């Protein structure tokens, strides 16, 4: 993986007094630190590289726990996002976060521990509801763990709750913090996977599939439950053979019985992201496919193409293991039926399906 | 600013026109104008307001205000020009620039190229925040995103800038061609200007061309020079709207062959059903939603029933569905 390139730390006003700030500054005590006033709303930045060499420590004032936004017309998994930071040191050409160029730098929210008290109250006041919570929506869950120390803070919070699970979604092999933690219950470590071709061409700075799976293997051996996400799947020359190689590698390294779910999702993007991708990654071919405007306004592969991809990959995975907890991310009832042969019908149905998986795995 | 009033009161001096620089220089902000009315006016009534100049670092005179007047006088072959000379006014370059800016802004609107010229001249002196907060509203620039585009317009060829200035090439289309190599940009612009593509078509044309060029790993100029495409432009039997439709259809089918094939198959299948007059079956946009649409136009219940009865007789209606099923 690309070496850490953090060259300076900016501590925003209001962030200095938090424990998390002190621990980050201690871990990176060789770097210059500057105290700054927070950006005003709408402040413009012109960082072509997203300024990934700067780490900002921020007291986040927005909602720290919020439902995955989902989109109109498609079935959502009903997952909740724990907003621990934004941006990550990797530089995947398809990354949605490139569109938020008014929020540059690697950003860690240092008031997480205070917010967890409030989140704990929310979770505990709904004992009949299962909270599937993840941190991997706006950042990679583990890429900055060695800096932020999330694995010191989060696992014991979730292990203590019987109606919640934490999913740490990553492309990295930064599992040291997790492995040293004593908590395993109700923690899912999941890896974003792709074809080796896409990994090498488009996931800049991310470890190879083999390295990710070796890290997953280690986590599995250490008692963690695993998840995998084939998202975004991208058509490319010999994509079928190439995605099969990844699945063959999973077979080599991972015991399928320890996988709680595997999700599939094809590349989709907000129209405004296209010009940003073209500018930041001029050589990329990820936009070559036939994209159409979806019901939610995002660009997606033409429907029969998506169905072919899902049917093929779904079939290969099910042949490998018959109970992989397979689901589609943000797809329609029709695509579910025509690709996987069944459908949860709506977001509630998919949530129920995934909640059942949680109960099967964690009780 | 007291000095300037003193100089203005002293009145103009006569300068050789050849001592005044022809290029716009650091203060003037005029582009894409029609010089003819001014030439006519000067020919008829003479020069009413003296241009304002200042001596540049190279010893020649830079125009501060009155660039168009000097150009008109050149075309009228005046040898001497009455000018107000601010060389000894003590005014800083930024003050001279602002002097001209406010002189212009009080009497006219700037086109986009001129807005870019203003920004380029201000940027060395004014912090970005002040430009956004003060000068953007002054120049009637509503979107911060456009700043980057406007300041780069001066890089473009004169012909392209003229199209931007006269409003025939959209700023959104310009944004898409700015980073292209010169040949590709020229090839795109040739189509846009010759066929007079409207703003939507400009964007579609550029996006299709860019996507195909990347996908097929060939330059845009190579793509648009292909015989199949270039002959559409030369076709004397078609007018501009037809040319626009033909080229966009061609590029779209090349960009998205599966989708366009599916649309064509669907259309062919529906036309083969011989639906009653006033009855239409449409597929959802891009076939994304699973539902097709049946539309029946009728004048009264009797006609509606006749059309429904007639529809019920068409056995092949059962086959209406996703066209790619037939492909596979």
XYZ file of C-alpha atoms in Angstrom:
691
model
C 0.000 0.000 0.000
C 1.059 3.576 -0.635
C 3.049 4.876 2.287
C 1.382 7.431 4.474
C 1.893 10.795 2.995
C 0.503 12.900 5.813
C 2.805 15.897 6.044
C 0.971 18.239 8.360
C -1.891 18.372 10.809
C -4.488 21.102 11.046
C -6.403 21.287 14.309
C -9.632 23.160 13.834
C -10.887 25.501 16.515
C -12.901 23.465 19.033
C -11.007 20.227 18.368
C -7.965 20.762 20.563
C -9.516 19.689 23.877
C -10.631 16.234 22.786
C -8.862 13.061 23.851
C -8.825 11.817 20.297
C -6.894 14.924 19.240
C -4.266 14.300 21.897
C -3.845 10.678 20.893
C -3.568 11.519 17.183
C -0.995 14.248 17.887
C 0.930 11.812 20.060
C 0.961 9.188 17.335
C 2.126 11.723 14.743
C 4.396 13.740 16.985
C 6.945 14.341 14.226
C 4.567 16.351 12.046
C 3.977 20.107 12.051
C 0.699 21.147 13.658
C -1.297 24.273 12.945
C -4.366 25.506 14.763
C -6.912 26.905 12.359
C -10.386 28.388 12.230
C -12.922 26.002 10.640
C -13.893 26.555 7.022
C -16.951 28.677 6.579
C -19.835 26.911 4.811
C -19.352 26.943 1.069
C -15.673 27.800 1.348
C -13.956 26.985 -1.876
C -10.798 24.926 -2.179
C -8.868 24.059 -5.271
C -7.125 20.857 -4.337
C -6.768 18.658 -7.412
C -5.224 15.980 -5.211
C -7.857 16.460 -2.472
C -4.970 17.604 -0.280
C -4.446 14.104 1.087
C -1.140 15.141 2.622
C -2.966 17.139 5.266
C -4.833 15.681 8.224
C -7.558 17.838 9.736
C -8.794 17.176 13.214
C -12.325 18.444 13.432
C -15.104 18.712 15.954
C -17.934 17.494 13.744
C -21.146 19.367 14.302
C -23.464 17.340 12.063
C -25.282 14.061 12.699
C -22.705 11.397 13.511
C -25.142 8.508 13.078
C -27.428 8.672 10.109
C -29.185 6.209 7.841
C -27.551 5.349 4.533
C -29.187 7.897 2.202
C -30.461 5.213 -0.152
C -31.951 6.439 -3.409
C -35.382 6.682 -4.952
C -36.497 3.686 -6.954
C -33.950 1.219 -5.615
C -33.755 -1.154 -2.658
C -31.399 -0.048 0.117
C -29.836 -2.289 2.770
C -30.988 -0.063 5.633
C -27.526 0.331 7.055
C -26.585 3.248 9.292
C -23.493 5.321 8.794
C -21.278 6.210 11.730
C -19.564 9.345 10.510
C -16.053 9.134 11.965
C -14.210 11.045 9.261
C -14.053 11.798 5.574
C -11.683 11.023 2.736
C -8.984 8.397 2.806
C -5.367 8.056 1.725
C -6.297 5.805 -1.206
C -7.166 7.404 -4.527
C -9.651 5.210 -6.360
C -10.632 6.722 -9.674
C -14.334 6.031 -9.116
C -14.496 7.450 -5.587
C -17.602 9.526 -4.920
C -15.692 11.621 -2.385
C -13.882 13.349 -5.235
C -17.081 15.272 -5.863
C -16.816 16.897 -2.446
C -13.771 18.960 -3.326
C -14.964 21.657 -0.970
C -14.013 19.204 1.806
C -10.369 18.467 1.106
C -7.793 16.749 3.338
C -8.073 13.623 5.427
C -10.594 14.480 8.150
C -10.969 12.813 11.517
C -13.855 13.779 13.791
C -12.373 14.018 17.248
C -15.648 14.303 19.171
C -16.485 10.686 18.358
C -16.274 9.531 21.954
C -18.760 12.192 23.119
C -21.102 11.275 20.303
C -20.902 7.578 21.159
C -22.594 8.292 24.492
C -25.565 9.766 22.624
C -25.537 6.962 20.034
C -25.499 4.405 22.824
C -28.653 5.961 24.213
C -30.333 5.752 20.813
C -29.368 2.100 20.353
C -30.340 1.139 23.895
C -33.708 2.869 23.647
C -34.683 0.640 20.669
C -33.950 -2.857 21.987
C -36.137 -4.524 19.316
C -34.346 -2.921 16.427
C -31.070 -4.191 15.026
C -28.623 -1.434 14.205
C -26.270 -2.397 11.417
C -23.720 0.375 11.610
C -20.692 1.006 9.442
C -17.944 3.583 9.185
C -16.911 2.890 5.612
C -19.188 5.245 3.712
C -17.234 8.506 3.767
C -13.830 7.073 4.537
C -12.083 3.712 4.560
C -12.779 2.194 7.992
C -9.203 1.109 8.643
C -6.899 3.131 6.370
C -6.417 5.748 9.099
C -6.950 3.458 12.075
C -3.247 3.582 12.986
C -3.645 7.358 13.262
C -7.177 7.711 14.639
C -7.209 4.612 16.823
C -10.815 3.808 15.977
C -10.170 0.174 16.847
C -9.412 1.280 20.412
C -12.704 3.109 20.698
C -15.377 1.345 18.695
C -15.203 -2.447 19.252
C -15.879 -2.438 22.989
C -18.789 -0.040 22.445
C -20.466 -2.462 20.032
C -19.539 -5.690 21.729
C -21.439 -4.422 24.743
C -24.694 -4.048 22.801
C -26.840 -6.943 21.758
C -28.902 -5.107 19.146
C -26.090 -3.579 17.113
C -23.206 -4.643 14.929
C -20.309 -2.611 13.610
C -19.077 -3.207 10.099
C -15.583 -1.938 9.352
C -15.293 -1.730 5.580
C -11.819 -1.429 4.095
C -9.553 -2.008 1.137
C -6.455 -2.054 3.292
C -4.498 -4.509 5.381
C -4.401 -2.209 8.413
C -5.696 -4.758 10.877
C -3.058 -4.418 13.596
C -5.274 -2.312 15.834
C -8.201 -4.681 15.503
C -6.110 -7.725 16.229
C -4.708 -6.235 19.403
C -8.209 -5.372 20.591
C -9.746 -8.034 22.820
C -13.227 -7.643 21.275
C -14.625 -9.836 18.522
C -18.339 -10.091 19.193
C -20.619 -8.022 16.971
C -17.737 -6.762 14.849
C -17.724 -7.449 11.120
C -14.560 -6.744 9.205
C -15.336 -6.486 5.546
C -13.301 -5.919 2.441
C -14.195 -4.136 -0.759
C -13.131 -6.419 -3.545
C -12.878 -6.022 -7.245
C -11.264 -7.739 -10.183
C -7.457 -7.732 -10.122
C -7.566 -5.636 -13.303
C -9.666 -2.887 -11.669
C -7.557 -3.005 -8.516
C -4.352 -2.484 -10.473
C -5.696 0.187 -12.809
C -8.215 2.111 -10.746
C -7.671 1.621 -7.009
C -4.560 3.736 -6.685
C -2.616 3.102 -3.520
C -4.767 0.149 -2.421
C -3.311 -3.288 -1.662
C -3.769 -6.168 -4.098
C -6.672 -8.574 -3.723
C -4.294 -11.207 -2.397
C -3.046 -8.892 0.337
C -6.595 -7.946 1.299
C -7.600 -11.582 1.482
C -4.550 -12.501 3.510
C -5.562 -9.783 5.984
C -9.117 -11.153 5.954
C -7.791 -14.655 6.533
C -5.874 -13.432 9.533
C -8.923 -11.682 10.937
C -10.983 -14.820 10.410
C -8.373 -16.909 12.189
C -8.495 -14.408 15.045
C -12.230 -14.873 15.419
C -13.695 -11.994 13.421
C -16.779 -12.351 11.266
C -16.134 -11.298 7.681
C -18.051 -9.516 4.948
C -17.179 -8.815 1.302
C -18.393 -6.164 -1.060
C -17.947 -6.390 -4.800
C -18.654 -2.751 -5.351
C -18.279 -1.044 -7.746
C -18.146 -3.807 -10.312
C -16.913 -2.439 -13.593
C -17.075 -3.901 -17.074
C -13.696 -4.288 -18.682
C -12.056 -6.658 -21.161
C -12.430 -10.233 -19.872
C -14.275 -9.037 -16.810
C -15.883 -12.441 -16.240
C -12.589 -14.303 -16.026
C -11.066 -11.548 -13.958
C -13.829 -11.411 -11.341
C -13.702 -15.205 -11.209
C -10.029 -14.952 -10.282
C -10.993 -12.883 -7.267
C -13.630 -15.393 -6.226
C -11.123 -18.208 -6.654
C -8.775 -16.313 -4.350
C -11.511 -15.945 -1.744
C -11.942 -19.692 -1.936
C -8.218 -20.188 -1.357
C -8.006 -18.034 1.735
C -11.399 -17.798 3.388
C -13.772 -20.228 5.092
C -17.173 -19.250 3.653
C -18.995 -20.240 6.835
C -17.529 -17.166 8.520
C -18.868 -14.713 5.929
C -21.963 -12.888 7.050
C -22.738 -11.289 3.693
C -21.421 -10.512 0.269
C -22.825 -7.542 -1.577
C -22.752 -6.777 -5.274
C -23.062 -3.341 -6.793
C -22.241 -2.009 -10.238
C -20.506 1.305 -10.787
C -22.859 4.259 -10.428
C -22.077 7.920 -10.163
C -23.612 11.331 -9.924
C -23.394 13.015 -13.337
C -21.230 15.785 -11.874
C -18.575 13.229 -10.914
C -17.831 12.369 -14.535
C -15.885 15.517 -15.363
C -14.015 15.262 -12.062
C -12.994 11.679 -12.838
C -11.931 12.713 -16.339
C -9.841 15.550 -14.917
C -8.263 13.660 -12.023
C -7.771 10.349 -13.822
C -7.339 11.171 -17.512
C -6.325 7.663 -18.509
C -9.192 5.822 -16.890
C -11.543 3.549 -18.822
C -14.125 3.121 -16.075
C -16.568 5.396 -17.877
C -16.369 3.470 -21.153
C -19.446 1.340 -20.499
C -22.996 2.152 -21.549
C -24.348 4.313 -18.764
C -27.873 5.659 -18.530
C -29.536 7.973 -16.070
C -31.181 5.878 -13.352
C -34.444 6.525 -11.513
C -32.476 8.395 -8.841
C -30.594 10.576 -11.320
C -27.330 8.662 -10.915
C -25.624 7.154 -13.945
C -25.751 3.353 -14.061
C -24.994 0.663 -16.584
C -27.844 -0.033 -18.992
C -30.114 -2.493 -17.196
C -29.376 -5.707 -19.168
C -25.669 -5.121 -18.616
C -26.186 -4.914 -14.862
C -28.337 -8.003 -14.943
C -25.655 -9.907 -16.816
C -22.988 -8.875 -14.317
C -25.082 -9.719 -11.252
C -26.332 -13.021 -12.690
C -22.856 -14.122 -13.599
C -21.090 -13.152 -10.381
C -24.035 -14.262 -8.237
C -24.027 -17.657 -9.915
C -20.284 -18.122 -9.439
C -20.496 -17.169 -5.766
C -23.474 -19.433 -5.113
C -21.726 -22.325 -6.814
C -18.800 -21.764 -4.467
C -20.940 -21.547 -1.345
C -24.696 -21.884 -1.162
C -25.367 -19.535 1.745
C -23.180 -16.465 1.237
C -25.730 -13.856 2.351
C -25.661 -12.394 -1.133
C -27.385 -9.076 -1.699
C -27.465 -6.274 -4.238
C -26.632 -2.732 -3.301
C -29.099 -0.122 -4.554
C -30.888 -2.164 -7.186
C -34.508 -2.506 -8.217
C -36.911 -5.294 -7.395
C -36.891 -6.250 -11.074
C -33.095 -6.591 -11.194
C -33.104 -8.676 -8.018
C -35.623 -11.085 -9.510
C -34.025 -11.309 -12.926
C -30.451 -11.572 -11.619
C -30.623 -13.512 -8.366
C -33.985 -15.224 -8.819
C -35.586 -13.658 -5.742
C -36.169 -10.241 -4.270
C -36.637 -8.777 -0.821
C -39.129 -6.492 -2.626
C -38.217 -3.332 -0.783
C -35.819 -1.743 1.692
C -37.687 -3.159 4.685
C -37.438 -6.629 3.162
C -33.698 -6.346 2.584
C -33.166 -4.929 6.078
C -35.044 -7.876 7.527
C -32.956 -10.320 5.489
C -29.701 -8.762 6.703
C -30.954 -8.484 10.291
C -31.633 -12.231 10.194
C -28.071 -12.790 9.082
C -26.907 -10.754 12.070
C -29.006 -12.890 14.421
C -27.708 -16.110 12.834
C -24.122 -14.979 13.289
C -24.229 -13.158 16.588
C -27.437 -14.225 18.226
C -7.017 60.230 -6.669
C -6.630 64.061 -6.500
C -3.836 63.903 -9.060
C -6.013 62.323 -11.670
C -8.492 65.218 -11.565
C -5.624 67.593 -11.994
C -4.402 65.704 -15.053
C -7.899 65.365 -16.488
C -8.436 69.106 -16.028
C -5.224 69.846 -17.890
C -6.753 68.086 -20.869
C -5.345 65.739 -23.491
C -2.008 65.782 -25.222
C -1.392 64.671 -28.800
C 0.384 61.336 -29.167
C 1.585 59.470 -32.244
C -0.767 56.528 -32.675
C 2.216 54.277 -33.401
C 3.535 55.000 -29.900
C 0.442 53.368 -28.423
C 0.563 49.620 -28.080
C -1.840 47.641 -30.271
C -2.297 44.765 -27.838
C -4.923 45.114 -25.083
C -2.241 45.333 -22.375
C -2.738 45.113 -18.637
C -5.699 47.462 -18.230
C -8.106 47.095 -21.141
C -10.967 44.653 -21.049
C -12.728 44.775 -24.379
C -13.278 41.822 -26.651
C -15.788 40.713 -29.247
C -17.232 44.087 -30.086
C -18.458 45.551 -33.339
C -16.187 48.453 -34.203
C -18.230 49.733 -37.128
C -20.709 51.984 -35.258
C -17.834 53.657 -33.409
C -15.888 54.163 -36.650
C -18.979 55.716 -38.237
C -19.510 57.966 -35.225
C -15.903 59.208 -35.166
C -15.926 59.728 -38.901
C -19.087 61.814 -38.569
C -18.595 63.684 -35.287
C -14.921 63.265 -34.448
C -13.441 61.896 -31.228
C -15.582 63.104 -28.338
C -13.731 61.514 -25.378
C -9.968 61.246 -25.344
C -8.559 57.770 -24.578
C -6.520 57.424 -21.411
C -2.993 56.021 -21.561
C 0.031 55.494 -19.371
C 3.644 54.735 -20.102
C 4.522 51.082 -19.702
C 7.776 49.655 -18.388
C 9.025 49.276 -21.980
C 8.547 52.987 -22.677
C 5.540 52.533 -24.985
C 2.070 53.730 -24.068
C -0.398 51.218 -22.617
C -4.070 51.974 -23.076
C -5.875 52.430 -19.767
C -9.286 53.265 -21.224
C -10.419 53.746 -24.800
C -9.047 50.606 -26.454
C -11.915 50.544 -28.936
C -11.524 54.223 -29.731
C -7.834 53.716 -30.530
C -8.711 50.748 -32.741
C -11.324 52.827 -34.551
C -8.833 55.646 -35.030
C -6.284 53.203 -36.411
C -8.810 51.963 -38.935
C -9.519 55.592 -39.867
C -5.760 56.032 -40.293
C -5.367 58.849 -37.778
C -1.716 59.532 -37.147
C -2.064 61.620 -33.961
C -4.468 60.945 -31.132
C -5.477 63.272 -28.305
C -4.934 61.252 -25.122
C -4.995 61.818 -21.407
C -1.633 60.649 -20.138
C -1.625 59.233 -16.615
C 2.093 58.361 -16.650
C 2.905 60.884 -13.949
C -0.320 60.481 -11.993
C 1.302 58.270 -9.395
C -1.529 55.795 -9.796
C -0.648 52.163 -9.146
C -1.404 49.536 -11.814
C -4.339 48.226 -9.757
C -5.828 51.702 -9.551
C -5.507 52.137 -13.302
C -7.182 48.781 -13.838
C -10.016 49.628 -11.470
C -10.369 53.017 -13.122
C -11.043 51.311 -16.472
C -13.170 48.582 -14.930
C -15.525 51.068 -13.321
C -15.485 53.258 -16.393
C -16.782 50.262 -18.389
C -19.059 48.651 -15.869
C -21.129 51.777 -15.473
C -22.071 51.811 -19.132
C -22.247 48.190 -20.368
C -22.306 44.504 -19.524
C -19.233 42.388 -20.057
C -19.309 39.255 -22.174
C -17.710 36.105 -20.736
C -14.358 36.631 -22.433
C -14.193 40.136 -21.028
C -15.110 38.869 -17.562
C -12.172 36.494 -17.886
C -9.919 39.372 -18.893
C -11.019 41.355 -15.849
C -10.377 38.415 -13.532
C -6.961 37.705 -15.030
C -5.943 41.284 -14.525
C -7.285 41.424 -10.974
C -5.859 38.121 -9.742
C -2.252 39.334 -9.291
C -3.462 42.111 -6.990
C -6.611 40.920 -5.229
C -6.970 37.932 -2.854
C -9.280 35.125 -4.026
C -11.731 35.703 -1.193
C -12.223 39.336 -2.185
C -12.630 38.383 -5.814
C -15.365 35.931 -4.868
C -17.124 38.221 -2.448
C -16.803 41.568 -4.203
C -15.926 41.157 -7.861
C -18.052 38.130 -8.709
C -21.295 40.004 -7.979
C -19.920 43.122 -9.662
C -19.220 41.122 -12.818
C -22.515 39.258 -12.537
C -20.821 35.850 -12.108
C -23.179 33.708 -10.066
C -21.335 30.396 -9.967
C -17.917 30.057 -8.338
C -17.308 27.050 -10.580
C -17.265 29.394 -13.557
C -14.318 31.403 -12.252
C -11.817 28.749 -13.320
C -13.325 28.645 -16.776
C -13.523 32.396 -17.256
C -9.901 33.000 -16.363
C -8.807 30.459 -18.950
C -10.780 31.863 -21.852
C -7.934 34.114 -22.933
C -5.942 30.953 -23.838
C -8.379 30.100 -26.611
C -8.209 30.904 -30.313
C -9.787 34.184 -31.353
C -12.528 32.449 -33.343
C -13.618 30.391 -30.339
C -13.481 33.437 -28.072
C -15.671 35.325 -30.513
C -18.271 32.580 -30.331
C -18.201 32.718 -26.540
C -18.446 36.486 -26.583
C -21.408 36.530 -28.938
C -23.123 33.800 -26.917
C -23.202 31.078 -29.574
C -20.796 28.780 -27.680
C -21.980 28.027 -24.156
C -19.738 28.298 -21.153
C -20.617 24.714 -20.215
C -19.485 23.512 -23.632
C -16.349 25.635 -23.320
C -15.582 23.991 -20.007
C -15.526 20.629 -21.790
C -13.169 21.697 -24.568
C -10.713 23.752 -22.531
C -8.387 20.878 -21.704
C -8.464 19.320 -25.153
C -5.493 19.414 -27.464
C -5.726 22.202 -30.003
C -6.587 19.969 -32.974
C -9.417 18.246 -31.154
C -10.788 21.538 -29.914
C -10.692 22.944 -33.429
C -12.424 19.849 -34.817
C -15.197 20.139 -32.226
C -15.566 23.857 -32.778
C -15.819 23.385 -36.533
C -18.927 21.260 -36.046
C -20.465 23.515 -33.422
C -20.017 26.678 -35.450
C -20.781 25.280 -38.909
C -23.907 23.409 -37.884
C -24.871 25.988 -35.256
C -25.548 23.365 -32.613
C -27.775 24.579 -29.810
C -26.452 24.540 -26.239
C -27.826 21.072 -25.397
C -26.512 19.632 -28.625
C -23.104 21.208 -28.037
C -22.802 19.343 -24.743
C -24.036 16.065 -26.215
C -21.722 16.374 -29.200
C -18.678 17.050 -27.037
C -19.516 14.336 -24.518
C -20.156 11.663 -27.132
C -16.981 12.607 -29.001
C -14.910 12.607 -25.820
C -16.302 9.302 -24.588
C -15.764 7.579 -27.935
C -12.278 8.992 -28.257
C -11.280 7.633 -24.847
C -13.014 4.308 -25.353
C -11.518 3.746 -28.808
C -8.204 5.322 -27.853
C -8.123 7.749 -30.745
C -8.016 11.526 -30.722
C -11.194 13.517 -31.182
C -9.816 15.043 -34.349
C -9.148 11.559 -35.763
C -12.682 10.548 -34.829
C -14.355 13.570 -36.390
C -12.163 13.311 -39.480
C -13.499 9.825 -40.186
C -15.216 9.724 -43.544
C -18.502 8.494 -42.074
C -18.706 11.580 -39.850
C -17.085 14.272 -41.950
C -19.335 13.521 -44.922
C -22.357 14.396 -42.771
C -20.947 17.872 -42.375
C -20.294 18.256 -46.092
C -23.655 16.822 -47.197
C -25.283 19.539 -49.304
C -28.707 17.867 -49.232
C -29.214 18.362 -45.512
C -29.805 21.537 -43.545
C -28.164 22.315 -40.202
C -30.835 20.778 -37.906
C -30.719 17.586 -40.015
C -26.942 17.507 -39.877
C -27.107 17.961 -36.095
C -29.578 15.083 -35.745
C -27.595 12.771 -38.035
C -24.275 13.329 -36.324
C -25.705 13.054 -32.825
C -27.569 9.846 -33.744
C -24.422 8.406 -35.242
C -22.237 9.277 -32.267
C -24.843 8.084 -29.777
C -25.169 4.708 -31.485
C -21.402 4.364 -31.413
C -21.207 5.462 -27.763
C -24.046 3.225 -26.590
C -24.557 0.499 -29.196
C -26.538 -1.866 -26.984
C -28.975 0.798 -25.838
C -29.559 2.249 -29.286
C -29.969 -1.226 -30.760
C -32.539 -2.010 -28.085
C -34.425 1.202 -28.806
C -34.464 0.457 -32.520
C -35.611 -3.120 -32.015
C -38.374 -1.954 -29.710
C -39.507 0.689 -32.183
C -39.485 -1.826 -35.015
C -41.471 -4.336 -32.987
C -44.077 -1.762 -32.051
C -44.434 -0.451 -35.583
C -44.956 -4.048 -36.730
C -48.028 -4.349 -34.497
C -50.101 -2.014 -36.664
C -51.630 -0.315 -33.654
C -54.857 1.598 -34.215
C -54.435 5.269 -35.021
C -53.906 7.364 -31.893
C -52.475 4.430 -29.912
C -48.861 4.451 -28.797
C -46.714 2.083 -26.759
C -43.579 3.593 -25.265
C -40.693 2.112 -23.370
C -39.545 3.763 -20.131
C -36.576 6.145 -20.404
C -33.520 3.982 -21.113
C -35.696 0.926 -20.194
C -34.666 1.557 -16.590
C -38.089 1.248 -15.017
C -39.854 -2.091 -15.606
C -43.080 -0.501 -16.825
C -44.066 0.283 -20.398
C -46.646 2.917 -21.264
C -49.754 2.578 -23.425
C -51.334 5.810 -24.649
C -54.739 5.927 -26.350
C -56.146 9.109 -27.839
C -59.927 9.046 -28.224
C -62.816 11.468 -28.624
C -65.509 9.552 -26.762
C -66.243 6.288 -25.056
C -67.358 4.655 -28.280
C -64.040 5.360 -29.951
C -62.160 4.241 -26.837
C -64.002 0.915 -26.820
C -63.341 0.404 -30.522
C -59.648 1.003 -30.006
C -59.468 -1.301 -26.990
C -61.339 -4.012 -28.933
C -58.998 -3.528 -31.816
C -55.987 -3.749 -29.496
C -57.345 -6.939 -27.957
C -57.294 -8.538 -31.392
C -53.554 -8.001 -31.768
C -52.128 -11.268 -30.544
C -48.530 -10.088 -30.840
C -49.130 -7.584 -28.042
C -48.112 -10.445 -25.747
C -44.623 -10.180 -27.133
C -44.133 -6.544 -26.167
C -41.259 -6.470 -23.702
C -37.557 -6.027 -23.180
C -36.024 -5.999 -26.654
C -32.686 -7.446 -25.593
C -34.419 -10.733 -24.797
C -34.644 -11.222 -28.566
C -30.984 -10.394 -28.991
C -29.835 -13.058 -26.600
